Every structure is written in C-alpha cells, then in structure tokens.
Coordinates of C-alpha atoms and ligand atoms in Angstrom, one line a residue:
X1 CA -7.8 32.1 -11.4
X2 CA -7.6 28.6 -10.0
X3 CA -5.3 26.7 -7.8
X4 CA -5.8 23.0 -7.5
X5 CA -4.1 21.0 -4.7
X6 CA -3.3 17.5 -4.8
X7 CA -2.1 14.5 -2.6
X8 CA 1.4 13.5 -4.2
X9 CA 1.8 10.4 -1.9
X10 CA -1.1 8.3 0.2
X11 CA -3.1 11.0 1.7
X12 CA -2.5 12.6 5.1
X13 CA -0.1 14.6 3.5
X14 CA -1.0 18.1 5.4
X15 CA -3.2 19.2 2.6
X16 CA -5.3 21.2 4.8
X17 CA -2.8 23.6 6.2
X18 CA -2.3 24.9 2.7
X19 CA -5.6 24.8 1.7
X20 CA -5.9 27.4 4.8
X21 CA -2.5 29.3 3.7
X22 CA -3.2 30.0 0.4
X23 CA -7.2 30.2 0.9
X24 CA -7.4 33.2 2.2
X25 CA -6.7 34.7 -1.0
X26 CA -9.8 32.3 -2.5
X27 CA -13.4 33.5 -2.5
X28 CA -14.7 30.0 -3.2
X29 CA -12.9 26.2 -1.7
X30 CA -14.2 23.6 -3.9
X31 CA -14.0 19.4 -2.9
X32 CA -14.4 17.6 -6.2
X33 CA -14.2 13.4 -4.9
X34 CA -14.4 11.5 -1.7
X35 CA -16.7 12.3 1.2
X36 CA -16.8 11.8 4.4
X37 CA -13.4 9.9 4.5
X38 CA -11.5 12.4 4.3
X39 CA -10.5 13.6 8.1
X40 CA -8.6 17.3 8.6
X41 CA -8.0 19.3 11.6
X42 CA -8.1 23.5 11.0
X43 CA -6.5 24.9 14.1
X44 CA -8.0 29.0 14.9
X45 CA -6.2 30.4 17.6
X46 CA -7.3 28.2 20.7
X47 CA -10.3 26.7 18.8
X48 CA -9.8 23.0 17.0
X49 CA -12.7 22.1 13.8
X50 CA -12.7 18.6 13.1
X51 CA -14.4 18.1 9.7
X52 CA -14.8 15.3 7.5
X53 CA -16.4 16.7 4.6
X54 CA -17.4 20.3 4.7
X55 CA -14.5 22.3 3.2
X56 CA -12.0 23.6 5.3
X57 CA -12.1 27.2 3.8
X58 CA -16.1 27.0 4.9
X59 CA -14.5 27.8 8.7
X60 CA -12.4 31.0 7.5
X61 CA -15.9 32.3 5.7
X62 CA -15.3 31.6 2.8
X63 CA -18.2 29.5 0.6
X64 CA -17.3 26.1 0.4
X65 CA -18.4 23.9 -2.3
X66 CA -19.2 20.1 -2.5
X67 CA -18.7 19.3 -6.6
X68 CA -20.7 16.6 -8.4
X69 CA -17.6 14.2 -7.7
X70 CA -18.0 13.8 -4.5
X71 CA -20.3 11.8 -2.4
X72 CA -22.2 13.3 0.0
X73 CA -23.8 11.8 3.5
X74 CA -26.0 14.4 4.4
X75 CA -26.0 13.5 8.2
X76 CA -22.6 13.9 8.2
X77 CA -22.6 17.1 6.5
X78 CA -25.9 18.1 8.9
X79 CA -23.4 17.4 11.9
X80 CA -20.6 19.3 10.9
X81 CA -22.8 22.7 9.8
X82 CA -24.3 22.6 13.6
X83 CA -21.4 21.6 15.0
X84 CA -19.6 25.0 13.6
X85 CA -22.9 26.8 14.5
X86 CA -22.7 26.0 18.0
X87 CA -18.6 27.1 17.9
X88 CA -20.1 30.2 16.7
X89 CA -19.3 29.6 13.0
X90 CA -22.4 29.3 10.4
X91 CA -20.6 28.3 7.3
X92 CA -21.9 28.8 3.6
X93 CA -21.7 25.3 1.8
X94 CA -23.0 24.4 -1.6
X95 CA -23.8 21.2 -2.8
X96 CA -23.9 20.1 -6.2
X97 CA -27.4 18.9 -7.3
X98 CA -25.2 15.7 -9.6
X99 CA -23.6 15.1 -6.3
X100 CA -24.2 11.2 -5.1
X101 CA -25.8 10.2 -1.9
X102 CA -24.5 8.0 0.5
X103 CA -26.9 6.3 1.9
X104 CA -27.5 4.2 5.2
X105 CA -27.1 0.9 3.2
X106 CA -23.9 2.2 1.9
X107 CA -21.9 2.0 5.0
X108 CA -23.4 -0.9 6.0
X109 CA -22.5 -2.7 2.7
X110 CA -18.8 -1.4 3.2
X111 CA -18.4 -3.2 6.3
X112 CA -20.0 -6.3 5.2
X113 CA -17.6 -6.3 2.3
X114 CA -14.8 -5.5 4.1
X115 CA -15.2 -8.1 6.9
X116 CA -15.7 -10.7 3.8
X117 CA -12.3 -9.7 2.5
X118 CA -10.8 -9.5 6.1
X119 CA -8.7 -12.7 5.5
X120 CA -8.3 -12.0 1.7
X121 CA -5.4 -9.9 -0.4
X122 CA -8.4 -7.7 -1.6
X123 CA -8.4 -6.6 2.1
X124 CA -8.5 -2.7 1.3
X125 CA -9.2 -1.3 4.6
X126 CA -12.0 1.7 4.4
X127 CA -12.8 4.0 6.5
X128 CA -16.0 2.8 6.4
X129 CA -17.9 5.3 5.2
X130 CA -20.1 3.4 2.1
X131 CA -17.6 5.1 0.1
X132 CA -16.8 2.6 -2.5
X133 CA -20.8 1.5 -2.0
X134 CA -21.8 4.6 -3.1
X135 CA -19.4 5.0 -6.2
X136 CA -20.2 1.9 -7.3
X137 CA -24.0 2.9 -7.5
X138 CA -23.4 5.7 -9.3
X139 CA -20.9 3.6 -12.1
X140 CA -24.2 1.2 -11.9
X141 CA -26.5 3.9 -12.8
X142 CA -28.7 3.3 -9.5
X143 CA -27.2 6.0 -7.2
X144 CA -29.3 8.7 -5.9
X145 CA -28.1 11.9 -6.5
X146 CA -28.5 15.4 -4.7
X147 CA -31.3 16.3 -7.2
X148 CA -33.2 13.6 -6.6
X149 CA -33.7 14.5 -2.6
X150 CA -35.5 17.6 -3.9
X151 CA -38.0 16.1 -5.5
X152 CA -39.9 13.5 -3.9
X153 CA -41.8 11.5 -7.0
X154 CA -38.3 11.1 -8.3
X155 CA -36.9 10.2 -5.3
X156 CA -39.4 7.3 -5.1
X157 CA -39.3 5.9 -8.0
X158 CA -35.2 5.9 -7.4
X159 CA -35.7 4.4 -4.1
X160 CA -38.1 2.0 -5.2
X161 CA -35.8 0.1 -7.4
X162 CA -32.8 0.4 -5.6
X163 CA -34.1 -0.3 -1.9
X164 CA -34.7 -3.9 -3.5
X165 CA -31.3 -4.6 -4.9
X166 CA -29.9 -3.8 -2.2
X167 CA -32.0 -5.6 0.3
X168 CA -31.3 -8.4 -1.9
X169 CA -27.5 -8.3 -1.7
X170 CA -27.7 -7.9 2.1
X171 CA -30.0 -11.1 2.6
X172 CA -28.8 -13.4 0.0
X173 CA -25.3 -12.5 -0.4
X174 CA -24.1 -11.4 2.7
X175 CA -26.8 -13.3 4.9
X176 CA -27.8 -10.1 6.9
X177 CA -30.7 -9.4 8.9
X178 CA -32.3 -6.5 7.5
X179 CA -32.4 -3.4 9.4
X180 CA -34.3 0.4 9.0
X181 CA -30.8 1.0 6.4
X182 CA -32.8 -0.9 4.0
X183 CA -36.6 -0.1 5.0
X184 CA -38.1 2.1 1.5
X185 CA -40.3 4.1 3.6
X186 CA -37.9 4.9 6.2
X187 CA -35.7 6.1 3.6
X188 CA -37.7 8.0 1.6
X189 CA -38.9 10.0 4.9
X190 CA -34.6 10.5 5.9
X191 CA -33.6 11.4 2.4
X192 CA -36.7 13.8 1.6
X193 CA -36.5 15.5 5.1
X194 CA -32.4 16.2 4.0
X195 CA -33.8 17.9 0.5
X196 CA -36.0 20.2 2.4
X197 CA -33.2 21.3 4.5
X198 CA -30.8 21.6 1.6
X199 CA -33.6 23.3 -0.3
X200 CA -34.5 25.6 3.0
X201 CA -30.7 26.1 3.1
X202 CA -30.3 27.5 -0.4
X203 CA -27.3 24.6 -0.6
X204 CA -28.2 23.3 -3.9
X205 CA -26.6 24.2 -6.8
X206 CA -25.0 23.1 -10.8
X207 CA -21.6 23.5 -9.6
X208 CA -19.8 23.7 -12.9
X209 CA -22.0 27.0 -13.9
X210 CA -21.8 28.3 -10.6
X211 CA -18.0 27.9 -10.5
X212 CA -17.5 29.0 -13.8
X213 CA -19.6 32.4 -13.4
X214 CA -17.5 32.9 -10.7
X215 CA -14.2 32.3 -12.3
X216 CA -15.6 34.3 -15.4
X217 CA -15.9 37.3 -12.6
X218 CA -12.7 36.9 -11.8
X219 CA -13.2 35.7 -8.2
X220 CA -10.2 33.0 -6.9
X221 CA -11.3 29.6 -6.6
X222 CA -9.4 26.7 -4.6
X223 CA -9.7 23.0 -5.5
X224 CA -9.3 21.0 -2.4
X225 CA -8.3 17.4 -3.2
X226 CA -8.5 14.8 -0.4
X227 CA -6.7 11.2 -0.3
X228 CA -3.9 11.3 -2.7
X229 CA -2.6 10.2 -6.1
X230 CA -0.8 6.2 -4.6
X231 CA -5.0 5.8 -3.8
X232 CA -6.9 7.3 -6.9
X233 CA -8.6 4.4 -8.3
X234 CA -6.8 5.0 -12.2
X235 CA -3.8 6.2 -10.8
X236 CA -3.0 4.4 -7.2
X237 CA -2.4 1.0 -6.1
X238 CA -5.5 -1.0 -7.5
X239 CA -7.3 -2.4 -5.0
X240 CA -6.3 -0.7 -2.6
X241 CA -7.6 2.5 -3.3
X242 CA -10.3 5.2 -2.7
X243 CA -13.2 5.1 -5.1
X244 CA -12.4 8.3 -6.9
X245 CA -9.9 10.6 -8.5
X246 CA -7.8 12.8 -6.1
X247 CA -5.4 13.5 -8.9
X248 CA -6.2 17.1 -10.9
X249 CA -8.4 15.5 -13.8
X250 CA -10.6 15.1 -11.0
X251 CA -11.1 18.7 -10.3
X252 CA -12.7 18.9 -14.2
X253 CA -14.9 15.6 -13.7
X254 CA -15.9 16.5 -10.2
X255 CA -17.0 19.9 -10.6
X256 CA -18.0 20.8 -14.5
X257 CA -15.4 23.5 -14.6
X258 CA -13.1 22.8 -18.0
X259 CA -9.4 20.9 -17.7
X260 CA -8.4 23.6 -19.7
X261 CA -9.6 26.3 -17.2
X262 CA -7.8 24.1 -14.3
X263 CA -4.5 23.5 -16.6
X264 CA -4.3 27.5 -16.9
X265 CA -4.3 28.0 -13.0
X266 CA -1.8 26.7 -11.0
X267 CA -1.8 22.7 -9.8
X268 CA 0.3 22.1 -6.5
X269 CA 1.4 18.7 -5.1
X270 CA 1.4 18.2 -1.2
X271 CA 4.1 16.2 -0.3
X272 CA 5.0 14.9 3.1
X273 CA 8.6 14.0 4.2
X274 CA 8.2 10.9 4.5
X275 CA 5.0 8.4 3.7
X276 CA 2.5 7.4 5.9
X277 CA -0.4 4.8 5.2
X278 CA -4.0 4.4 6.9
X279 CA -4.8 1.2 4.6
X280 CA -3.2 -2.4 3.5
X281 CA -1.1 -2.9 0.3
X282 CA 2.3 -2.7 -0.9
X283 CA 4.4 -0.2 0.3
X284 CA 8.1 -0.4 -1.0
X285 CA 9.6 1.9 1.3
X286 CA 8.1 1.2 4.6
X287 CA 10.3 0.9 7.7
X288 CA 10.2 -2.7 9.0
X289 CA 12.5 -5.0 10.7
X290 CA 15.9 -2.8 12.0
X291 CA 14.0 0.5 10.9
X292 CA 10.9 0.0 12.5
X293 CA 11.8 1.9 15.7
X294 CA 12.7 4.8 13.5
X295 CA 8.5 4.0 12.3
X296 CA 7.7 4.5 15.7
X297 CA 9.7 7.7 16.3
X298 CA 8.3 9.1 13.3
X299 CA 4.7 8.0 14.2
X300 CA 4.8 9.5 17.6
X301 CA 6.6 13.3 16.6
X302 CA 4.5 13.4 13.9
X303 CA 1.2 11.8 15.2
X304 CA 0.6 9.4 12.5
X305 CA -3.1 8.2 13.8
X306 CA -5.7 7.9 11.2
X307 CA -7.9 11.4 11.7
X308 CA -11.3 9.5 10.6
X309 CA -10.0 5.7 12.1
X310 CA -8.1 6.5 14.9
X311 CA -5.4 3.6 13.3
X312 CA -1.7 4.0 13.6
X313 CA -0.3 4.4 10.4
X314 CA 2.6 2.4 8.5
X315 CA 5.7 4.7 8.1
X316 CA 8.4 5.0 5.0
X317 CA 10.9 7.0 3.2
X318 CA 10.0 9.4 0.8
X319 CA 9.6 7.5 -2.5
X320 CA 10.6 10.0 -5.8
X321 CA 8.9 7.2 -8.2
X322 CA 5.2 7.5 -6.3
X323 CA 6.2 11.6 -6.8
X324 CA 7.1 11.1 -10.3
X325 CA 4.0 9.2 -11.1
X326 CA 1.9 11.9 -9.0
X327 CA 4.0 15.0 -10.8
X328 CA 2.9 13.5 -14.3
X329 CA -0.4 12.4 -13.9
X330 CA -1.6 16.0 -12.2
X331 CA 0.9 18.2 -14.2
X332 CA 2.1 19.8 -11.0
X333 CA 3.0 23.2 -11.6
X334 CA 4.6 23.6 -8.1
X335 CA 5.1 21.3 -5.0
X336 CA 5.0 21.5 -1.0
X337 CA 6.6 19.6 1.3
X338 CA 5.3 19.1 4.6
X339 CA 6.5 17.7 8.3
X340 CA 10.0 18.2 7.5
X341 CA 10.4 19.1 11.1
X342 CA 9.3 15.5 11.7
X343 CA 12.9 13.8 10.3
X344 CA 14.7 16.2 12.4
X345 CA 17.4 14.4 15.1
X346 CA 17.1 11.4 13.1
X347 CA 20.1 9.6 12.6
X348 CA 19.9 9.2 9.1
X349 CA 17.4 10.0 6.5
X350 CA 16.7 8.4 3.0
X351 CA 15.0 8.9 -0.8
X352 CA 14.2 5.9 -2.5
X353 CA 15.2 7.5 -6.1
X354 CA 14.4 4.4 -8.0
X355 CA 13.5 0.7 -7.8
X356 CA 14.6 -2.5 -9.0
X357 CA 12.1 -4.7 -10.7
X358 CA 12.8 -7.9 -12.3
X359 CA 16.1 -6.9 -12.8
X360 CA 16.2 -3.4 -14.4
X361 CA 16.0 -0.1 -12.9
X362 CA 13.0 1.7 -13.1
X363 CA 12.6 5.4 -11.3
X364 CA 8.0 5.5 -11.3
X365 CA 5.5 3.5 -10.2
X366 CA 4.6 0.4 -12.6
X367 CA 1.4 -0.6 -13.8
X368 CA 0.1 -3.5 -11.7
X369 CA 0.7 -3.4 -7.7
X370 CA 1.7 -7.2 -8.0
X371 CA 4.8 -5.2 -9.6
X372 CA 4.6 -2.1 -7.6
X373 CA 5.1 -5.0 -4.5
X374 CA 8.4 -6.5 -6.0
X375 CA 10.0 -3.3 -6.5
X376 CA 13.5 -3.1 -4.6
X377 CA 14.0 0.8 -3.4
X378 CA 17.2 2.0 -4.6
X379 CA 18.5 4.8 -1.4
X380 CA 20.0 7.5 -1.5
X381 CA 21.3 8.3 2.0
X382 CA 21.2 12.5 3.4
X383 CA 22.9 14.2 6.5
X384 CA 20.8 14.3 8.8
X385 CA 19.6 17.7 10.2
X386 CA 19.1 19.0 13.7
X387 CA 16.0 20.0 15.6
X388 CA 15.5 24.1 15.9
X389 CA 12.9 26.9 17.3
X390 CA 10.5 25.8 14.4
X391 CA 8.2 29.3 15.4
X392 CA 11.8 31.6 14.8
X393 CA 12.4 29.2 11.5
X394 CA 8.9 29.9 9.9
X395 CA 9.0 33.6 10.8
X396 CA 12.6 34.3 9.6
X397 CA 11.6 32.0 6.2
X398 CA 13.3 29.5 4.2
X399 CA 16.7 30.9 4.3
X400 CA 16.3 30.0 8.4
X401 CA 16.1 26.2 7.8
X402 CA 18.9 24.0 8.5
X403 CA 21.1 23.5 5.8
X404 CA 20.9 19.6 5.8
X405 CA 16.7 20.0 5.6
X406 CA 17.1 22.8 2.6
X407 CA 19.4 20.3 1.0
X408 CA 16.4 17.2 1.4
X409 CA 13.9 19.6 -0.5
X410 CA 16.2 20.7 -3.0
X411 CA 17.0 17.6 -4.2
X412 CA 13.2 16.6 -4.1
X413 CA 12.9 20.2 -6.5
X414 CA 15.3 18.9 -8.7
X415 CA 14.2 15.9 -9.3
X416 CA 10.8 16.7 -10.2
X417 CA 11.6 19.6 -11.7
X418 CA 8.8 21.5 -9.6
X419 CA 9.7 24.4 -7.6
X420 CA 8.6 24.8 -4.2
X421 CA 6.1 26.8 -2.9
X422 CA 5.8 26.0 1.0
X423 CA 7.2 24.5 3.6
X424 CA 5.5 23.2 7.0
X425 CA 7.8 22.6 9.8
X426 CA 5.0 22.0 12.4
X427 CA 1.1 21.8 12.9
X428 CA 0.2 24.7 13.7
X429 CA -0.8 27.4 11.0
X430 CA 2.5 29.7 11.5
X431 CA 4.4 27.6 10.9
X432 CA 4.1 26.8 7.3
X433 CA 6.7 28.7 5.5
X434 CA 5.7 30.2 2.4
X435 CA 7.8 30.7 -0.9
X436 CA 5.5 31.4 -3.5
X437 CA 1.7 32.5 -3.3
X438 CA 0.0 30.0 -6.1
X439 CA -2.8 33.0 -6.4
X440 CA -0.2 35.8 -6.7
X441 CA 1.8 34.2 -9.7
Ligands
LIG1 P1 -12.4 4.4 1.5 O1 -12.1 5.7 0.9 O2 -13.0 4.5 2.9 O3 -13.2 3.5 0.6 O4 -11.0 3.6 1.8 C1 -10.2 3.1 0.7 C2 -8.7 3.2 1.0 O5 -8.4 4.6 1.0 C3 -8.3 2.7 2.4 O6 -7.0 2.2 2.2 C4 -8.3 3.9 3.2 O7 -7.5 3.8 4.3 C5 -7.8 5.0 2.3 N1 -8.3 6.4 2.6 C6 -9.5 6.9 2.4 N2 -9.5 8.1 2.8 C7 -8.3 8.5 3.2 C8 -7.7 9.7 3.7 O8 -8.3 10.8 3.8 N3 -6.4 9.6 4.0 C9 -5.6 8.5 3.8 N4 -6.1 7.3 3.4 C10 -7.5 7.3 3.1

C-alpha cells in the first residue's frame, strides 16, 4: 500500500512531522521533485537532523529514496549522509539513476538570474539552489542525469556539450567571469568521483521497478512531497513557483510507479492553520496594515523563518479556495491540519471561504496569478480559542482540544469534504494527534 503526502498551501506546512508519524508503519520514504530546497527539521529525543534532501524516514532506518523527479546535488546529499554518520546514524538512500544533477553552474546561474530579476515582477525568490537551472536542463534535453555519473565516456560527451552552453550564457549574457563551476575538466573529475561513491555505495537504482517490486511484496511505501500545491509549476502561482510538481501526479512522474497504483493508496493533504510564504507573489490573504502585528505574533509562536533561507516569512489566513484547488488537483483522500496551537489566544481568527474577482464570487484559485492578485477574500470570522497543556491535549486525543479549535477544523472538513486524519498542536513529535492511520485504512 501507498500513502502520498502533499503540501495543500505554500510549503512549510509541517509535512515532515507526519511523514515521521505515519512512517514508521512504511518500509520505504520516497521524494519524487525538488532537491535540496526543501528544508525539514526531524526532532529524536534530545537529537535535532537538519536535512535538505535525504528523506526524513532515512533517520528512523527506514530506506529512503530519491525518485527520477527530483534533482539531485550530490555534495549536498554527500554532507547530509556523513553528517548522520557522525550523529551515529548511517542511513540507506537510493537514488534514481533518471534522477537530474544539479550541478555547480546551476546554482550559480540561479543567482545570476535572480539578481537580474531583483527589480522585476518575475522576482521569484529561490532558495538558491540551481533548482529551476537544473529543471530547465533537463526540459532542454541537456541535463545530466544520475546515470550518466556512472559512466565516464557518457559523462564526457554530456559535459562536453553542455559545459559550453553554459559558459556561454554566463559570459555573454550575464557578463560573468568564469569560475571552476564552469571548467569541463574540473567537472568531469567532481561529477565522476560522485558516481564512484554512489556506485561504491550501492545508491543507484530504476526507482519505478524497485518501488514497484516492493509494493508488489506488499511492503508500505510513503511518498514524501516537499513545497506545496500554491508553488507547483502547473498548479501554483506561475512565476512564482518551484520548478516541479509537489501535487500527487508527481509521485507517478517522479518515481515510475503507476497513478493508478498511487490513486489506490491513500493521498493526504498537509495543511497549516494559517499560511506562511518564503517567496514573492500574490498572496490574497496575507496580514498587512492593522493585521500585521497579528503576522508578527504568528511568526514568532510559530517560528515562521525560512528552514533553508533563514527569511521571515509573510503570514495569512487560511485560504479554503488555495485548499479547494490543492483538494482537486491531488484527489485528497484525507487532510491534516497543523500548528493549530499557533492561533491560540488570538483575538480573532478568520477563513477566507471565497473571493471576489471582477465582480462575481468565486470559492478556488483562478487561472492566471494577475487574477489570483485581484481576488478580494470573502471572511468568515471564528471564536477564538484558548491556549492549553498542548503535551496533556495530544495524549488525551482529539476529544481534548478546545471546543472553538475542533470547531476551526471541522468546518475546514466540511468544506472539503476530506476527513481528518491528524492534528499537530506543537513541534515536537508527541504532539501530533492522530485520528486515522493512512496505512491502517
Ligand atoms: P526554488 O525552488 O529554489 O527555485 O524557489 C522557487 C520558489 O519556491 C521560491 O518562492 C521559494 O521560496 C519557494 N520554495 C522552494 N522550496 C520551498 C520550500 O521547501 N518551502 C517553501 N517554499 C519553497
């Protein structure tokens, strides 16, 4: 069986604490898209992991895998394996030999572009991490993939006609001095000294066999989404997205296993509270002018700094069009809603349920972010609910939370027609109430 979970809002919605609930019950945690951009935090006892793209579940022992959707710096991924080893941790990861590369050109590209668009509307603000670089070699059809580090003539002959595109952008577009990050031989020794250590590993692998053999053995498997639906680039807020598809069609695409295999199990939407936003764009219900000192209440209880950036983040209501949009397009089969400790002691707390475009009333997100950026929020206002011993409430279960805060996710329930599944109520991993097991339904 499979259980896929997804980012309903902007990312940095708390998907790892689930991903370490319910994947204990998994043999195999599985990243389809992104790379090294996405940031979480897994909490043991008194020891903190940070990772960036090894998948959390790889810390609890279980094997993580890297699908052919995602893109993969392998000095990043070098780092995080030692830096487990020498917390006493030695992790089994898996990489999928269609996997892309990022490269050192990548992430120097990304900030070049980035700085070019600094004073433009295209502004996107990455993490940069040569993630959209990356992607957009591999939609070029001059990416270098996992594969290709394990062999070296192919590896040369890739490198040989990419190293001078790129070099070519970087002088005679950008007007950049070139660096080693652009040097053919230097590269060719980095990337082929990564595919012996892959290959030395035993890390290489055709995911969508591997993953299916397993699934045909009738081993768990746990899809691991990072960012979230508002920043898949079909789905989210065009341009000011990630590169890749967070929502569940990814999980197919970005690891070979069948939709239909993925539509069987069970697909569950992390939601947070309230939203929270690393990068620029539109955001309808953000908290400016008299409500921004509620922002800044909400961004210190709940720590709203970017994990990979460090940035503060832009706070808002919850927004049930972005979750109607995100319940569609991944067919959520169940939802969690996270931080809800986070609104407590507020004075008020508020759903945008629809928007006002143009003059009608429309309750999801529209087509164009041009539109998505006129939209009016239409509120609806809740009772606020009280603070409470958060460790007694996740013990004693749902029953124990206060009334007003039950009322909040019921009407989120309702409106999606989703049932709920967990809770969280604070960071650390008690304190995620659980309704439902996705692996025991
Ligand atoms: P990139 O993924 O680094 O190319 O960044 C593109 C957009 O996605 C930017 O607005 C980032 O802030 C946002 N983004 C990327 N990764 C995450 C994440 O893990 N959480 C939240 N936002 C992210």
């Amino acid at each position: 069986m499979t259980v896929t979970i997804v980012g309903a809002q902007l990312g940095d919605e708390g998907k790892g604490a689930l991903v370490d609930l319910w994947g204990g019950d998994a043999e195999i945690v599985v990243r389809y898209q992104g790379g090294d951009n996405a940031g979480h935090t897994v909490v043991d006892g008194d020891t903190t992991y940070k990772l960036s793209l090894v998948p959390s579940g790889a810390v609890r022992g279980k094997v993580g895998v890297l699908g052919n959707g995602c893109v993969i710096n392998p000095a990043t991924l070098f780092d995080e394996i030692d830096a487990l080893r020498a917390q006493g941790i030695d992790p089994d990861v898996r990489v999928a030999e269609r996997a892309h590369v990022i490269l050192p050109y990548h992430r120097v590209l990304d900030g070049l572009e980035e700085d070019r668009k600094a004073d433009t509307a295209l502004h996107a603000g990455t993490t940069g991490r040569g993630i959209g670089p990356a992607y957009e070699d591999k939609a070029g059809r001059r990416g270098i993939r996992i594969g290709d580090l394990l062999d070296p003539a192919v590896l040369e002959e890739r490198l040989q006609y990419v190293v001078g595109y790129k070099r070519a952008i970087a002088r005679d577009v950008f007007g950049l001095e070139l660096t080693e990050a652009f040097d053919e031989d230097h590269l060719f020794d980095l990337l082929s000294g990564y595919g012996q250590r892959l290959l030395d590993e035993g890390m290489p692998i055709d995911a969508g066999t591997y993953l299916t053999e397993a699934i045909d053995r009738g081993e768990q498997v746990l899809f691991e989404g990072a960012q979230g639906t508002s920043i898949d680039i079909d789905h989210g807020i065009y341009p000011y997205v990630t590169s890749s598809n967070p929502s569940a069609g990814g999980a197919a695409t970005g690891t070979g296993v069948g939709p239909g295999v993925i539509g069987d199990g069970e697909i569950v939407g992390i939601v947070k509270a309230y939203l929270s936003r690393v990068g620029t764009g539109p955001l309808p219900t953000e908290m400016l002018g008299d409500a921004a000192d509620v922002a800044d209440e909400i961004r210190e209880v709940g720590g709203e700094f970017g994990t990979v950036t460090g940035r503060p983040r832009r706070i808002g209501w919850l927004d049930l069009p972005m979750l109607r949009h995100a319940a569609r397009a991944s067919s959520f089969t169940g939802i969690a809603i996270n931080h809800l400790d986070v609104l407590a002691e507020l004075e008020t707390v508020k759903i945008a349920t629809s928007y006002h475009l143009d003059g009608a009333e429309i309750d999801t997100v529209p087509p164009t972010t041009e539109q998505w950026a006129r939209c009016d929020p239409v509120y609806r206002e809740f009772d606020p609910w009280p603070s409470a011993d958060w460790d007694a409430v996740s013990r004693r279960g749902y029953g124990a939370l206060p009334t007003a805060a039950a009322g909040y996710i019921d009407f989120i329930c309702d409106a999606l027609s989703v049932p709920v599944y967990a809770v969280g109520v604070g960071p650390k991993r008690s304190q995620t109430i659980m309704v439902e097991h996705p692996f025991h339904l």
